[in-house]
XYZ file of C-alpha atoms in Angstrom:
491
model
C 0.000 0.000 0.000
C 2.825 2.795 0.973
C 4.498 1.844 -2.165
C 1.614 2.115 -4.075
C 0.913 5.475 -2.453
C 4.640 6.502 -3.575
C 4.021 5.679 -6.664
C 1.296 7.555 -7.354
C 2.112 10.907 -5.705
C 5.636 10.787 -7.587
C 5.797 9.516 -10.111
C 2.387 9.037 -11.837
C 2.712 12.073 -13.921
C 6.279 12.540 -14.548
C 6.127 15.120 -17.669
C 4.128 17.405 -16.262
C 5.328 17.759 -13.001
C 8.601 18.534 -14.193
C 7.517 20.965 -16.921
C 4.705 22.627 -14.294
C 7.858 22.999 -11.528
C 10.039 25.071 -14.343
C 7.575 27.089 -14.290
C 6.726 27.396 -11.019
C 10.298 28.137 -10.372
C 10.662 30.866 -12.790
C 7.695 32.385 -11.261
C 9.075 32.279 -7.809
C 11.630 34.096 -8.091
C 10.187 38.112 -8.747
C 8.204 37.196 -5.824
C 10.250 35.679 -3.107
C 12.353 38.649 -4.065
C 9.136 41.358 -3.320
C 8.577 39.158 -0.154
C 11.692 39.986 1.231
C 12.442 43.603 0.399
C 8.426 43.810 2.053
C 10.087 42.121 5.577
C 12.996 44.185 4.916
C 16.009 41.618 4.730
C 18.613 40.635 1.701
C 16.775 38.823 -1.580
C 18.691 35.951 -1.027
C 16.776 35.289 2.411
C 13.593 34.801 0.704
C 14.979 32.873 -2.076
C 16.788 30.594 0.560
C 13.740 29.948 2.265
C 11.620 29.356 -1.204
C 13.929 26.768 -2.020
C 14.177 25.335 1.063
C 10.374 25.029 2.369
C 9.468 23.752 -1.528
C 11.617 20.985 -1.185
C 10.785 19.839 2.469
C 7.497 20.283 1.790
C 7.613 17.750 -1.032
C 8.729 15.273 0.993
C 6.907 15.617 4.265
C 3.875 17.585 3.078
C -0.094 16.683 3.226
C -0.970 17.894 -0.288
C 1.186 16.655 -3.216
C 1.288 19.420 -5.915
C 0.953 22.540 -3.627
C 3.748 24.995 -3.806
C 4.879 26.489 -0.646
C 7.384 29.009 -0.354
C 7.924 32.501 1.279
C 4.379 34.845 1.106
C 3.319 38.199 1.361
C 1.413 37.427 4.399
C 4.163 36.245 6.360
C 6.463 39.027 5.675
C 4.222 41.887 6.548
C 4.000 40.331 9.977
C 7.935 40.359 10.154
C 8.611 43.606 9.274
C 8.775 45.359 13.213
C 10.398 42.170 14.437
C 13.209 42.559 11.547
C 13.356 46.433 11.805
C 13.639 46.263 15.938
C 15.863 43.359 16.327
C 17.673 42.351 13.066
C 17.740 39.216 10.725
C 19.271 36.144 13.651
C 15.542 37.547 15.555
C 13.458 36.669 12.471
C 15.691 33.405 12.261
C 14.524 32.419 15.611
C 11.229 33.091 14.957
C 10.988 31.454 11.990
C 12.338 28.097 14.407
C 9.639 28.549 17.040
C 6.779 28.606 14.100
C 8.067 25.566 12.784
C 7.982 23.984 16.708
C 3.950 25.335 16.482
C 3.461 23.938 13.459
C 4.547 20.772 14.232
C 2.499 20.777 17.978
C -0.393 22.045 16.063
C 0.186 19.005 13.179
C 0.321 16.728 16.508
C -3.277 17.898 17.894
C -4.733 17.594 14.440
C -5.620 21.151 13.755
C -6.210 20.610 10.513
C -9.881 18.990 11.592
C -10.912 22.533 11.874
C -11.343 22.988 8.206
C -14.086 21.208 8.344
C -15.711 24.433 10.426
C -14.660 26.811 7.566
C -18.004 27.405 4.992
C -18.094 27.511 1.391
C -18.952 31.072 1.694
C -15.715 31.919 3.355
C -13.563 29.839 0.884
C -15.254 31.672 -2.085
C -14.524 34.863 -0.051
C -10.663 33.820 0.311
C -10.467 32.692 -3.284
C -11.659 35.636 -4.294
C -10.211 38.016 -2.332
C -6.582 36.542 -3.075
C -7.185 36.770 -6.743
C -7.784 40.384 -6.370
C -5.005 41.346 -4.358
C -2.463 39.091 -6.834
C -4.152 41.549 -9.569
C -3.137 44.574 -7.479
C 0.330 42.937 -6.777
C 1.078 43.772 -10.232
C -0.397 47.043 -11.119
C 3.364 48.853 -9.657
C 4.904 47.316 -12.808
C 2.857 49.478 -15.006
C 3.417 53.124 -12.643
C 5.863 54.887 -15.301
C 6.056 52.319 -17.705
C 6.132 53.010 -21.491
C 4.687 51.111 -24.448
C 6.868 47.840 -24.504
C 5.470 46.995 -20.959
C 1.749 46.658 -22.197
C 3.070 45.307 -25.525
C 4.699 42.319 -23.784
C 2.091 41.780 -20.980
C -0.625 41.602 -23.619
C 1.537 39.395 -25.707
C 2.129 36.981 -23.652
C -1.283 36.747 -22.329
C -2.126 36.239 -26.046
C 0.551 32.625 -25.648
C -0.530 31.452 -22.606
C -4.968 31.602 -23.462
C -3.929 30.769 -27.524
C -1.358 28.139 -27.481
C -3.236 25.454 -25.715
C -5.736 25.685 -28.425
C -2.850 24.635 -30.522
C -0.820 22.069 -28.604
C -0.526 21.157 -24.427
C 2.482 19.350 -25.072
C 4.253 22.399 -23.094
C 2.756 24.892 -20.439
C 1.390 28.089 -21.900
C 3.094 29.978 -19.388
C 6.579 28.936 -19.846
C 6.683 29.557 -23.735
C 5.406 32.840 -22.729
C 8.417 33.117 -20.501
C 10.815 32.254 -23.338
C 9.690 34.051 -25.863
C 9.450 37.392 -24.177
C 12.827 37.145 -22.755
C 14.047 35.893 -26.537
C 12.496 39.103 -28.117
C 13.792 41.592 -24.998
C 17.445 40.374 -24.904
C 17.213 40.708 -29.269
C 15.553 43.898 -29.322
C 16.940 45.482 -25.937
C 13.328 46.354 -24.994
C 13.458 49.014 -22.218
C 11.501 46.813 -19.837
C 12.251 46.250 -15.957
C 13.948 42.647 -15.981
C 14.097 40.622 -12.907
C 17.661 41.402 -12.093
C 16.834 44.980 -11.399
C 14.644 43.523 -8.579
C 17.824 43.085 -6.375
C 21.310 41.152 -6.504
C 20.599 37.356 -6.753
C 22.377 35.102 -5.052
C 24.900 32.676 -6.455
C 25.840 30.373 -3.892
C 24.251 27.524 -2.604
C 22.711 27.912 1.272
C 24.829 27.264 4.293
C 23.698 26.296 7.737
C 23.351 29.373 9.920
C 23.161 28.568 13.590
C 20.789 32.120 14.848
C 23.382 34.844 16.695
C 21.535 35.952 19.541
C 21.290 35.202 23.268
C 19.455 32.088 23.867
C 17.578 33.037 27.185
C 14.276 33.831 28.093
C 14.213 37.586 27.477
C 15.039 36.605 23.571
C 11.849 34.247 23.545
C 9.548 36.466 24.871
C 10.662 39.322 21.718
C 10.034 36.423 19.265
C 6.987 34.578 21.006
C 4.441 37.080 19.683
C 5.636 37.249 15.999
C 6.097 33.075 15.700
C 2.766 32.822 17.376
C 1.360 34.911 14.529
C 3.542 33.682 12.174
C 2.258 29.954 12.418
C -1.403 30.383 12.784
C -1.225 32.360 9.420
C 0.466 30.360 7.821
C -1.226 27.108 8.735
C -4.473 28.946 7.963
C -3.546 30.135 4.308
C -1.791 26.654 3.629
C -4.617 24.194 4.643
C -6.999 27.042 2.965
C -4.797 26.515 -0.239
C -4.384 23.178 0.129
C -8.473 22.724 0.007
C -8.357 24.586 -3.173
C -6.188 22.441 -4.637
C -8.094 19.287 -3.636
C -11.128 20.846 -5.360
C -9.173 21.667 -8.667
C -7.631 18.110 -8.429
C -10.615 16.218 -7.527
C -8.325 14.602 -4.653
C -8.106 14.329 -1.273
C -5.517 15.729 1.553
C -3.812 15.218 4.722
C -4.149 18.531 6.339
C -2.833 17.641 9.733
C 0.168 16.257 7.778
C 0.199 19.507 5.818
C 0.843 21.541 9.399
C 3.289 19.230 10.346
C 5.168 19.759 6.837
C 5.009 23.144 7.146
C 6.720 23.103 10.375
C 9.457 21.143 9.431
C 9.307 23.234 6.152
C 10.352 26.125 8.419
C 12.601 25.051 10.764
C 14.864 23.813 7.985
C 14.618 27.100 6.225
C 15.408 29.446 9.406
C 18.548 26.896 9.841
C 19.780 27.799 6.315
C 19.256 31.680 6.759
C 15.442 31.411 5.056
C 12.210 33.585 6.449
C 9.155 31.489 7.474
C 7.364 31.075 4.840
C 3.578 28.854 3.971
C 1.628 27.412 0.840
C 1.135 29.743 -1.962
C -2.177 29.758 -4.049
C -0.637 31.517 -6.718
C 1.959 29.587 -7.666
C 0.087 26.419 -6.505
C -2.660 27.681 -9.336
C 0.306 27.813 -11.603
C 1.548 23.994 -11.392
C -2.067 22.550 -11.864
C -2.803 24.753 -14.610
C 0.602 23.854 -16.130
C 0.236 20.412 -15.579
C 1.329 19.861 -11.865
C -0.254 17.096 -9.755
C 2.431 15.089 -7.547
C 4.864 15.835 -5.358
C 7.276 16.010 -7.707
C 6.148 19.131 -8.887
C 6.836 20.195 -5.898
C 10.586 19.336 -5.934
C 11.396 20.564 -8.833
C 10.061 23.682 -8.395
C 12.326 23.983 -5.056
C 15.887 22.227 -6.608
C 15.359 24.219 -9.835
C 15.071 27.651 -8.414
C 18.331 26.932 -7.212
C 19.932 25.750 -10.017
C 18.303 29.230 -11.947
C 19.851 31.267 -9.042
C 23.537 29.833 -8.970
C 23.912 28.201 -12.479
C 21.428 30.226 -14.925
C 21.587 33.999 -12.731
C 23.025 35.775 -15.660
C 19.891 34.303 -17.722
C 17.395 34.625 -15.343
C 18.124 38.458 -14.597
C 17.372 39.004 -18.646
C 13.943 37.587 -17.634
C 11.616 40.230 -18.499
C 8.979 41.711 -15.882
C 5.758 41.742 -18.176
C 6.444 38.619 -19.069
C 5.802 37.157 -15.086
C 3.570 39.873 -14.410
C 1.155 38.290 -17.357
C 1.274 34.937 -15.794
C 0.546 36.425 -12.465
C -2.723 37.928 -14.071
C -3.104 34.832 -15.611
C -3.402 33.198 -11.660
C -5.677 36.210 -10.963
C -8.362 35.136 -13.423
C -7.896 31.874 -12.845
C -8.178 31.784 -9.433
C -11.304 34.052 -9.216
C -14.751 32.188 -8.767
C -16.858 33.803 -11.462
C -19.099 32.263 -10.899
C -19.779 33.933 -7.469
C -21.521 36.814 -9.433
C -24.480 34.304 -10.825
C -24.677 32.847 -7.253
C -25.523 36.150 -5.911
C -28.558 35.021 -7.138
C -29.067 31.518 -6.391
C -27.618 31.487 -2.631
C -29.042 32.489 0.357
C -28.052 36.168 1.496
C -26.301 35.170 4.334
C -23.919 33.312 2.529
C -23.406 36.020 0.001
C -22.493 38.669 3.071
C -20.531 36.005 4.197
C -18.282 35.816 1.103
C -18.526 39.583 0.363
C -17.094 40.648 3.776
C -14.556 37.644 3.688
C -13.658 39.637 0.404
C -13.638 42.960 1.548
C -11.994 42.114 5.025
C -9.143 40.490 3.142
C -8.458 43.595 0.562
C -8.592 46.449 3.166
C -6.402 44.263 5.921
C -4.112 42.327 3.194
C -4.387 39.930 6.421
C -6.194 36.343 5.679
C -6.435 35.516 9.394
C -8.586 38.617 9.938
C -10.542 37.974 7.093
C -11.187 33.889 7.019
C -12.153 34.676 11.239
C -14.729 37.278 9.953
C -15.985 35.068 7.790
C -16.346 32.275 9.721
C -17.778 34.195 12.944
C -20.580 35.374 10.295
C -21.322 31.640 9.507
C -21.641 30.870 12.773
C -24.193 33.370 13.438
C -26.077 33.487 10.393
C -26.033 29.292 11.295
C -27.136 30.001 14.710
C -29.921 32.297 13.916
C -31.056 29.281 11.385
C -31.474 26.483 13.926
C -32.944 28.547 16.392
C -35.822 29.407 14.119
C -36.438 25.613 13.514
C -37.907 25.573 17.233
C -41.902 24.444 17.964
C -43.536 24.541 20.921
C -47.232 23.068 20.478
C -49.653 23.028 23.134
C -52.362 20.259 23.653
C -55.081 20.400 26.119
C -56.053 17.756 28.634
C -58.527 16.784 31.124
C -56.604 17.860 33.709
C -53.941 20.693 32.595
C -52.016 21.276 29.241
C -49.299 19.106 27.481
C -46.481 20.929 25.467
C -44.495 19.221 22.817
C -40.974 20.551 22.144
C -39.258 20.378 18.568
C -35.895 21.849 17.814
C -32.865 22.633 19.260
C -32.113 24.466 22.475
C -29.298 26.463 22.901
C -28.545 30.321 23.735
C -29.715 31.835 20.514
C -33.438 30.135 20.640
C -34.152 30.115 24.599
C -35.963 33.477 24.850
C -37.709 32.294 22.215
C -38.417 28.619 24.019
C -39.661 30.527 26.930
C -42.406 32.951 25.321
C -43.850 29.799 23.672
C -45.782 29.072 27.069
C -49.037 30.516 28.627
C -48.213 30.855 32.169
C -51.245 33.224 33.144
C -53.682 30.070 32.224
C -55.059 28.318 35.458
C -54.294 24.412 34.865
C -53.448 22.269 37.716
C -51.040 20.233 36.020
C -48.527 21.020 32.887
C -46.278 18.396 30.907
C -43.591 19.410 28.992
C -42.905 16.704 26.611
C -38.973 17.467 25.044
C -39.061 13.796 23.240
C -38.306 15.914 19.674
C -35.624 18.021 21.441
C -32.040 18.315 22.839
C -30.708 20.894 24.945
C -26.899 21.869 24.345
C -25.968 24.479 26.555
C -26.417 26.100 30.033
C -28.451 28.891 28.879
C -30.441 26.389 27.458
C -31.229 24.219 30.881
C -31.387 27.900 32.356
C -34.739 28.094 30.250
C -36.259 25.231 30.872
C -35.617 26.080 34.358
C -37.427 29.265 34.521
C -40.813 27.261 32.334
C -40.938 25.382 35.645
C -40.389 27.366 38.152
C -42.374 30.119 36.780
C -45.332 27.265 36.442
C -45.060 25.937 39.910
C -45.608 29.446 40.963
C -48.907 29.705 39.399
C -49.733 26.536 41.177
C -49.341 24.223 38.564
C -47.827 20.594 39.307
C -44.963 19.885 36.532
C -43.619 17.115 34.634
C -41.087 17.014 32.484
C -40.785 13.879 29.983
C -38.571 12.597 26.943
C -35.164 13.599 27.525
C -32.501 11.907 25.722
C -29.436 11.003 27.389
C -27.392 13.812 26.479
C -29.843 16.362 27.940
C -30.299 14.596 30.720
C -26.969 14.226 31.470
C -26.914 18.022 31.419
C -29.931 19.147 32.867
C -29.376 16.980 35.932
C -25.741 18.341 36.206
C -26.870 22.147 35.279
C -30.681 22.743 35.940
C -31.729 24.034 39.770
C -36.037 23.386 38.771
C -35.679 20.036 40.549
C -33.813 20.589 43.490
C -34.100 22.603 46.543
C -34.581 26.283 46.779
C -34.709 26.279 42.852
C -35.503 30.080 42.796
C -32.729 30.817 44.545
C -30.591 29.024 42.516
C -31.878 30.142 39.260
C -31.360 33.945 40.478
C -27.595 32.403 41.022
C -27.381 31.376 37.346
């Protein structure tokens, strides 16, 4: 079985894992380069860690065919830690959110995703392919006609040629030939080597310079703390895309612990912390990317670009990546969200919209996927507590109510004003056979129904509870013990 499973996530699509990680690669580099001039350290830190976290995280990570590598979102939460404190800091804390990872890989926080709505991952999907769109729109401040000449060229290659042949990805014969016709013509375009030296040595081990005591984890505690929980949220987010592109399945607790090791590897070779990246993980299964090995080669053959192929790759001309990142942008945005706006219930439309807009205005995900998901909750809430019924049935001797729905904090006012308690009946039942309590506010409510009925005068039974409500009334509710009232005004 584990070789069959080897196999298959290695080497079951050879050819296009290969070809999808040289593109990939090529891709990586103007950005790991923006990443770290954002968190304000040397190019060849983010380029370190790219290669580094892509390759560990082909080995030891949960979803074969994501790219991970170092992100936007982690650097803007390094950039105080990095100005204050200096690069052996941001090494450290790039160690400790590998240890969380791993911990949180261990406890199997990757179950959560299971709590996170399709509204919210429309919202995130979204949202991310508008702010790789906006990503790009500096390339254009200033530029002159070869810029929009190129970009629109090679968007013509990469939507054109696979009407022609997919024997090669769109994207990196739109690579080629721009670079081809900017190095022959000496196009005044930016070209990736004015983004910043790159490096063109391979990365040594780099043991962190700084004072290993308490006061030193205490500055980094904060920014690893952050640092994990957004990446772990962005990669298993990324990492359900891809299992929805790919039609297959994941291992996200796998995935955190991946990550971690991901990161502690690249803080030991001088790399930032860095997570799974849904551009460039649209990129390799739009070029052709589906195993793990896709993954790899992305990693080893950024390097070999960097220290082998530098003086080619700097000729590498901007529009040229900047059309493949608008490429990802189109691709990655659900169009179809705008038809749905229709179809779906308006909760889960303000749900995705405010995902959206929360994500823009913040450039943070973890602000934005927690908005979303609070939203669901509530909109959820205010769902099942509408489902309650309370129907009353008169008897020779007093009144019988019959309880459908669930009973928890959002529907117990509503429980409660369901009953008559002005009528004069000597005896009430309160049948709860169709119901389950779930909370203390809940047991609270039924509390006061009885109470407030044995001060009419009324003799009360209550009937039907499953186990799990009994179980909690008995250990929560005051109604049938003594000096309820008391005890209920204690609640």
């Amino acid at each position: 079985m584990f070789s069959k499973n080897l196999s298959k996530e290695w080497f079951s699509n050879i050819r296009g894992d290969l070809l999808a990680g040289t593109v990939v690669a090529l891709a990586l580099i103007p950005e790991a380069i923006a990443f770290s001039i954002i968190a304000g350290v040397d190019p060849k830190v983010g380029l370190y860690a790219s290669f580094c976290i892509a390759v560990v995280t082909a080995f030891f990570g949960g979803r074969p065919g994501m790219i991970s590598a170092a992100t936007g979102a982690m650097a803007l939460l390094m950039v105080t830690l990095v100005k204050q404190h200096g690069l052996h800091y941001l090494l450290v804390a790039t160690l400790l959110t590998g240890v969380f990872q791993i911990i949180a890989g261990l406890i199997r926080i990757g179950d959560v995703m299971r709590f996170v709505s399709k509204s919210v991952m429309t919202g995130f999907v979204n949202a991310l392919a508008i702010l790789i769109f906006m990503a790009q729109l500096p390339e254009f401040t200033g530029a002159g006609l070869p810029m929009y000449a190129m970009v629109a060229g090679s968007l013509a290659i990469i939507y054109l040629l696979p009407r022609l042949t997919r024997a090669v990805p769109s994207p990196l014969v739109a690579i080629i030939v721009m670079t081809v016709i900017a190095i022959v013509f000496n196009l005044e375009v930016r070209r990736v080597g004015d983004l910043g030296a790159l490096p063109d040595a391979l990365p040594i081990f780099l043991w962190p310079q700084v004072p290993w005591t308490l006061e030193t984890l205490w500055i980094v505690l904060p920014y690893s703390a952050g640092l994990a929980a957004v990446g772990l949220l962005e990669s298993l987010m990324t990492a359900q895309i891809v299992d929805e592109m790919t039609d297959t399945p994941s291992d996200k607790n796998r995935e955190c612990g991946g990550q971690g090791i991901a990161n502690i590897v690249a803080g030991l070779f001088g790399g930032m912390a860095g997570c799974a990246m849904i551009g460039q993980s649209v990129i390799n299964v739009k070029s052709g990317g589906r195993g793990r090995l896709s993954t790899l080669v992305a990693g080893v053959f950024l390097l070999i670009l960097l220290v082998v192929l530098g003086p080619w790759v700097k000729q590498i001309p901007m529009p040229a990546l900047v059309a493949v990142m608008i490429m990802v942008s189109i691709g990655t945005f659900s169009w179809a969200s705008f038809k749905n706006f229709r179809r779906h219930p308006s909760s889960s439309s303000i749900v995705m919209v405010a995902t959206v807009l929360v994500v823009v205005f913040t450039h943070n995900l973890a602000i934005g996927v927690g908005v979303g998901v609070l939203l669901s909750a509530l909109f959820f809430a205010r769902k099942v507590s509408q489902v309650l019924r309370v129907t009353s049935t008169a008897e020779p001797q007093g009144r019988t109510y019959t309880v459908t729905g669930q009973l928890f904090f959002a529907s117990a006012d509503a429980f409660v004003r369901q009953f008559d308690f002005k009528e004069v009946v000597a005896k009430v039942c309160i049948d709860v056979t169709h119901a389950h309590f779930w909370d203390l506010t809940a047991v609270a409510s039924l509390d006061k129904v009885v109470l407030k009925f044995r001060r009419e005068g009324a003799e009360v039974t209550v009937l039907g509870l499953n186990e799990a409500s009994a179980t909690l009334v008995d250990r929560l509710g005051v109604h049938d013990k003594e000096d309820a009232l008391e005890k209920l005004l204690a609640h």
